[in-house]
Coordinates of C-alpha atoms in Angstrom, one line a residue:
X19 CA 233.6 111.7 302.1
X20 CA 231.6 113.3 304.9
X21 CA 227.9 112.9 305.0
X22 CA 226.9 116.5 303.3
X23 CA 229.3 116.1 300.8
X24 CA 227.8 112.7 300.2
X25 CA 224.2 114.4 300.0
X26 CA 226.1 117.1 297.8
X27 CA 226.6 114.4 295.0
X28 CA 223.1 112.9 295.2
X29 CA 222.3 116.1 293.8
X30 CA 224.9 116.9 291.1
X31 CA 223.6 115.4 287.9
X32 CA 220.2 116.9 288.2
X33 CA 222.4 120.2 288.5
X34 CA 224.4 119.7 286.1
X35 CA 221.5 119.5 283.8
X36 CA 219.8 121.8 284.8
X37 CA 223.2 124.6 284.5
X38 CA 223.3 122.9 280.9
X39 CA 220.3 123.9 279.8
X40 CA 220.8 127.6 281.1
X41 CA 223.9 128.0 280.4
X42 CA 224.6 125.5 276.9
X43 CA 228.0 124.0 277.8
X44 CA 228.8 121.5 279.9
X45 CA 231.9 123.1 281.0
X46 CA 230.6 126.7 282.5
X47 CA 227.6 124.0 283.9
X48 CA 229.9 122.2 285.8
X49 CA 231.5 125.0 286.8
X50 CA 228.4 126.4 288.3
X51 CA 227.8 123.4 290.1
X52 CA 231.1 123.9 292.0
X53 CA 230.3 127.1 292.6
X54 CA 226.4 126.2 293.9
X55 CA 228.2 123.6 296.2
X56 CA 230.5 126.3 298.0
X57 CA 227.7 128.8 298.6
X58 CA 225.9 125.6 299.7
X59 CA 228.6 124.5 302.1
X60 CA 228.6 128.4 303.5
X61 CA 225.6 129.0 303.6
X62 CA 222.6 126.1 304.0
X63 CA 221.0 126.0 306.9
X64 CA 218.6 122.9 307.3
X65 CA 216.3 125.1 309.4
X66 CA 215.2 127.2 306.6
X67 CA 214.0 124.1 304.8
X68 CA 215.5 121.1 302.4
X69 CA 218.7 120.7 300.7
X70 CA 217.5 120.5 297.3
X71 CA 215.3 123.3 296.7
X72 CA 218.2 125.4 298.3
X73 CA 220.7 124.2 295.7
X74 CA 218.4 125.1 293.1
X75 CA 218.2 128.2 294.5
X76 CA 222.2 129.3 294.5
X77 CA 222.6 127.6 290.7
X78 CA 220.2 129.6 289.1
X79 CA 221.5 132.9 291.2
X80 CA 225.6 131.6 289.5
X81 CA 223.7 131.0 286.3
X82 CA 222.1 134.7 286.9
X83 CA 225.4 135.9 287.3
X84 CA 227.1 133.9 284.4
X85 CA 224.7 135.2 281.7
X86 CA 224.9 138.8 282.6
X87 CA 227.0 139.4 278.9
X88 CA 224.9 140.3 276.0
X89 CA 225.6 137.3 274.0
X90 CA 223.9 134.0 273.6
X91 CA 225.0 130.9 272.5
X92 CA 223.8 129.2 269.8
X93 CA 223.8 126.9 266.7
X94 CA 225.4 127.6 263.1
X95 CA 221.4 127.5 262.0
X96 CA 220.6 130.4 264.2
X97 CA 223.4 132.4 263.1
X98 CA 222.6 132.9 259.5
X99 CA 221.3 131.4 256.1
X100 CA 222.5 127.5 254.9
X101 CA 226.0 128.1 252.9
X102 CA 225.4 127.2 249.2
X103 CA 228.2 124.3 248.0
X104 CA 231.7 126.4 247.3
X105 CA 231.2 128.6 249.6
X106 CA 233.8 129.2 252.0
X107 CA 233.6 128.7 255.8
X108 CA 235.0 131.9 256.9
X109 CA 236.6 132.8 260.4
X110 CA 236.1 130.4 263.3
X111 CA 234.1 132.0 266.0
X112 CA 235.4 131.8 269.8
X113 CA 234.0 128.9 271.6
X114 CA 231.5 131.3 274.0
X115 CA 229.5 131.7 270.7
X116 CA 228.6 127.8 270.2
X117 CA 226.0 126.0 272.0
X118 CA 228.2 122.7 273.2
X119 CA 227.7 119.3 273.7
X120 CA 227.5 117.5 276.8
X121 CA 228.0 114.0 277.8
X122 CA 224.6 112.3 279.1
X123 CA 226.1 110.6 282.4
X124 CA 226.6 113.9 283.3
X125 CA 222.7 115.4 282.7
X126 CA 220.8 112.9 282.5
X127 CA 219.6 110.7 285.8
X128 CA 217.8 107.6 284.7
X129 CA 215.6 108.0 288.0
X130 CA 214.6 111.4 287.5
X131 CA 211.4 110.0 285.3
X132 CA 210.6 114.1 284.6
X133 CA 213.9 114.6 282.4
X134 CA 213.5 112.9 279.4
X135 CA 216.6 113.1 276.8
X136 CA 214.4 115.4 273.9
X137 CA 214.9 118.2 276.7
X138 CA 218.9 117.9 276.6
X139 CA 218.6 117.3 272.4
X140 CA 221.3 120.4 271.2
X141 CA 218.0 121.7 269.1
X142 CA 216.3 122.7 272.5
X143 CA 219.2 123.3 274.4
X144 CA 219.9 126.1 271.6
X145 CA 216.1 127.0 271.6
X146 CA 216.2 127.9 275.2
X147 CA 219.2 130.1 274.6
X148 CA 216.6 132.4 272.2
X149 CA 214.9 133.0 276.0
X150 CA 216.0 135.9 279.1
X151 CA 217.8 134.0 282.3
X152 CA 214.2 134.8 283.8
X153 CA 211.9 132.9 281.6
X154 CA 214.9 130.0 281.0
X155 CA 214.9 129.3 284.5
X156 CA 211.1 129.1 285.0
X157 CA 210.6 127.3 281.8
X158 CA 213.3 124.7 282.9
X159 CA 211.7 124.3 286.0
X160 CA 208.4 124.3 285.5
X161 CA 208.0 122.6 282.4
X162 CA 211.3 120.2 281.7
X163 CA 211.6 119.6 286.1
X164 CA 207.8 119.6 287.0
X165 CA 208.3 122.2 289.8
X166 CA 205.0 123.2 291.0
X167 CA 204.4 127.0 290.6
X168 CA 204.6 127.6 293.8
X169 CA 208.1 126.0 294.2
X170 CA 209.3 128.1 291.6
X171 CA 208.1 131.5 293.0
X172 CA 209.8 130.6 296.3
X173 CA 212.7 129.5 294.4
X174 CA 213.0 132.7 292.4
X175 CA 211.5 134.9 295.6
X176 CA 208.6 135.7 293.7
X177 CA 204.8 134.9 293.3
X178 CA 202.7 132.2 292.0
X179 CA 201.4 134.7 289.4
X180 CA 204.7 136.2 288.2
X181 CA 205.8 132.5 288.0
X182 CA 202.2 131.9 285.7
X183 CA 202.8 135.1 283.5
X184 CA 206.7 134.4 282.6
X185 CA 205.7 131.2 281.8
X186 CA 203.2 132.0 279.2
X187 CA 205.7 134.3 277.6
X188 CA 208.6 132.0 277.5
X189 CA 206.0 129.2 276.3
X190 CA 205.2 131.8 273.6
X191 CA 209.0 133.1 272.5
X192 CA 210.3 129.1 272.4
X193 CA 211.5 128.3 268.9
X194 CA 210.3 124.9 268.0
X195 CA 213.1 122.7 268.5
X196 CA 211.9 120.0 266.1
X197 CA 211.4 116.0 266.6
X198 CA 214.2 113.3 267.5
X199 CA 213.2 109.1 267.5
X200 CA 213.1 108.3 270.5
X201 CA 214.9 105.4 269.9
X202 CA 217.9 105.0 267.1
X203 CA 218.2 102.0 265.3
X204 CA 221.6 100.6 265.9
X205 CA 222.2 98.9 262.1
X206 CA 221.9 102.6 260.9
X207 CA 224.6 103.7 262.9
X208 CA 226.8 100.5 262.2
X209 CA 225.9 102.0 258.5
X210 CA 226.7 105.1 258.9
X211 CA 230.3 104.3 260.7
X212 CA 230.8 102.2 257.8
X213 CA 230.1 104.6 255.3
X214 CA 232.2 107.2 256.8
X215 CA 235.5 105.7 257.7
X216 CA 235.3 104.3 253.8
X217 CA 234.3 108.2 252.7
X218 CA 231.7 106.3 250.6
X219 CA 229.7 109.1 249.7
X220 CA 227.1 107.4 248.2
X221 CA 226.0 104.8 250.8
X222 CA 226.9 108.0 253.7
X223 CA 224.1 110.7 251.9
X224 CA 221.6 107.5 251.3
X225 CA 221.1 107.4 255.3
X226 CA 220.4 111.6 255.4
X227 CA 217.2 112.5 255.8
X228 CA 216.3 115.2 252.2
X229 CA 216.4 118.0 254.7
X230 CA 219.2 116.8 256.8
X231 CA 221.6 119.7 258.2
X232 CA 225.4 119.6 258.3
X233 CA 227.5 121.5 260.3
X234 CA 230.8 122.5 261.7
X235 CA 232.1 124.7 265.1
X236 CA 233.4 126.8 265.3
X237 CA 232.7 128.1 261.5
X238 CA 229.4 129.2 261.0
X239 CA 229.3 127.5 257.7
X240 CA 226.7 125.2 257.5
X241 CA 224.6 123.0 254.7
X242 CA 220.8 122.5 254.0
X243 CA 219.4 119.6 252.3
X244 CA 220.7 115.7 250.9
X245 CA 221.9 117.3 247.8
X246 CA 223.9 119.9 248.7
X247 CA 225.8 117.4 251.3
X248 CA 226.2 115.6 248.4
X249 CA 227.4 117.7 246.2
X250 CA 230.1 119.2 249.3
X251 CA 231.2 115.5 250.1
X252 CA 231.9 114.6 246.3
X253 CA 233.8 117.4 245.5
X254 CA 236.4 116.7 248.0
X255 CA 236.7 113.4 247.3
X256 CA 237.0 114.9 243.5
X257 CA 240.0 116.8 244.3
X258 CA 241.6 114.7 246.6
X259 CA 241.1 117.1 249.5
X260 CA 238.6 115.0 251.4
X261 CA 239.9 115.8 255.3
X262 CA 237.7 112.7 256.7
X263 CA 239.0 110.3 254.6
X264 CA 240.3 107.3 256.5
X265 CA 238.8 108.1 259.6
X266 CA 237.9 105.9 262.8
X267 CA 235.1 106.9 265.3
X268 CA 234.7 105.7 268.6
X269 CA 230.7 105.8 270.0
X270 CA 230.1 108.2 272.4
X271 CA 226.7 109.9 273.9
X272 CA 225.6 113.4 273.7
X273 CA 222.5 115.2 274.2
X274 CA 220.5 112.1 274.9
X275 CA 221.9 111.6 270.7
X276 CA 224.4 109.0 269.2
X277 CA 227.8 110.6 269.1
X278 CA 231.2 109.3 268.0
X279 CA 234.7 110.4 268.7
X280 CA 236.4 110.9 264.9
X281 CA 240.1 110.3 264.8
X282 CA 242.5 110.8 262.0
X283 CA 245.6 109.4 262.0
X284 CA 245.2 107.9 265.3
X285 CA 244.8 111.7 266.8
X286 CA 241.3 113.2 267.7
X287 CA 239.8 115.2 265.1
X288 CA 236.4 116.2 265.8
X289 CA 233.3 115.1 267.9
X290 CA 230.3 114.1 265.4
X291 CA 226.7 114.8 267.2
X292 CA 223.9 112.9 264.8
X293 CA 220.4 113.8 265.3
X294 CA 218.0 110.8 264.1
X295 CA 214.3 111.6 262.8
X296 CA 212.3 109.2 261.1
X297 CA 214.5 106.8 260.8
X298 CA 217.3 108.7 259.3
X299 CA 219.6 111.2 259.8
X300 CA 218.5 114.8 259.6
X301 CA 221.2 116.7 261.4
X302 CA 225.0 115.9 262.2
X303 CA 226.8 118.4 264.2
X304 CA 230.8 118.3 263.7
X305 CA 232.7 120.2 266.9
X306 CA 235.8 120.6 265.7
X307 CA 237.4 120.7 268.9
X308 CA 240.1 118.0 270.3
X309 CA 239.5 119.6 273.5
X310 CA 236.3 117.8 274.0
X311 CA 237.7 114.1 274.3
X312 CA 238.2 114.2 277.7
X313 CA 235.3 115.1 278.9
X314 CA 233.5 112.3 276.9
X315 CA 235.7 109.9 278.3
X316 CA 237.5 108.9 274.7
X317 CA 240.9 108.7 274.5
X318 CA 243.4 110.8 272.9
X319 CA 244.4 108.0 270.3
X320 CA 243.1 105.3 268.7
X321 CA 243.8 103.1 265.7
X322 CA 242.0 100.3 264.1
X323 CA 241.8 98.4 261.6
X324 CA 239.7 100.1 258.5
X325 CA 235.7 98.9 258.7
X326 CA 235.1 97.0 255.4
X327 CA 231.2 95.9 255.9

């Protein structure tokens, strides 16, 4: 590896987050890295000032040019009311429609002290999709990367004012993204996994949070609220037709959240997204999407022994 590619990588996680959060998957972010590191290699010139400002620079010019289509990304929450138990889940949507997860290694750097994991959390991520390219960048920038304004206005060729006034607005338009423990209790998980490879419904809605959220991409479907889980969950298990029965999950990490690979029959299923509040569970996001395994590391099969504790 020659020494600018070398000084190429230093930068890539904090790129890679930063794409993330314009652009809310992990695969078009690290495509726009690639892309940011061949402008860089054509066009960076250390005469015109530092590497990294310059790469920030190019990325949010690909992310510019990435988010020229009308439609945003988002959560099943943002698309429409909470389903009501017996609804149906509809029509999948195409994947460009979902706000996906990412794995931390690849967002979060543990010495970049200014990127804390609530600004990766999927609720933000998907707030910041509610924003223009314009106010996402600056917003990123100035209040999740602790640019100065007047790094941002040279980044975005613009002024210290302009920088000021889109900031107020994007402060203004930001959804609030809600509140996530900073740190999760590891027996709660251990309880959860328990609970959910046996499909004990019971002991599985006792760890949800009374407003806890459920739901499933690509369907917009999705459930408000401990008792209508419960009332979902026990149904299938009523008629037999309970798809997650005899599952295994495998931890994983996204969104600075606790994640798990679920496998059924050895084959992966789905990745499971938890977010934790107050000591509970109040959100658990199921991709339905094999496709994801790889890029979390977790292998394409597993089996284990069923967890009886």
């Amino acid at each position: 590896m020659t020494d600018v590619e070398e000084e190429l990588e230093h930068h890539r996680v904090a790129l890679t987050g930063y794409c993330y959060r314009m652009l809310g998957s992990g695969f078009e972010a690290e495509d726009a890295v690639q892309e940011t590191f061949v402008r860089a290699w054509r066009t960076y010139d250390p005469a015109r000032g530092g590497l990294r400002p310059w790469l920030f620079h190019l990325a949010t010019n690909v992310c510019f040019d990435m988010l020229r289509g009308p439609q945003r990304r988002a959560r099943a929450m943002d698309l429409g009311p909470a389903a009501t138990p017996g609804d149906a889940l509809g029509e999948p949507l195409p994947e460009s429609r979902w706000v996906q997860p990412v794995p931390d290694a690849r967002v979060l750097d543990p010495a970049e002290l200014a990127v804390t994991r609530e600004t990766i959390r999927l609720a933000f991520v998907a707030a910041l999709q509610h924003l223009p390219p314009r106010q996402r960048a600056v917003l990123i920038l100035r209040d999740v990367l602790k640019w100065s304004a007047a790094e941002t206005a040279t980044l975005l060729s613009t002024t210290v004012a302009s920088v000021n006034s889109t900031l107020q607005r994007a402060r203004a338009k930001l959804p609030p993204a809600g509140e996530a423990d900073e740190t999760v209790d590891e027996s709660l998980l251990a309880r959860y996994v328990s609970a959910f490879e046996r499909y004990d419904v019971t002991a599985l809605v006792a760890l949800l949070h009374e407003d806890a959220t459920s739901s499933m991409p690509p369907f917009a479907w999705w459930l408000r609220g401990r008792e209508h889980i419960r009332t979902v969950l026990t149904a299938a298990a009523a008629s037999g037709d309970a798809p997650c029965a005899g599952s295994r999950l495998l931890p994983a990490r996204a969104n600075g959240s606790p994640a798990f690979g679920q496998y059924l029959n050895g084959e992966p299923f789905a990745l499971v997204v938890l977010d934790v509040a107050g000591g509970r569970i109040a959100g658990e996001t199921t991709y339905l999407d094999p496709g994801l395994f790889p890029f979390f590391g977790l292998p394409m099969s597993f089996a284990a022994p069923l967890r009886t504790g």
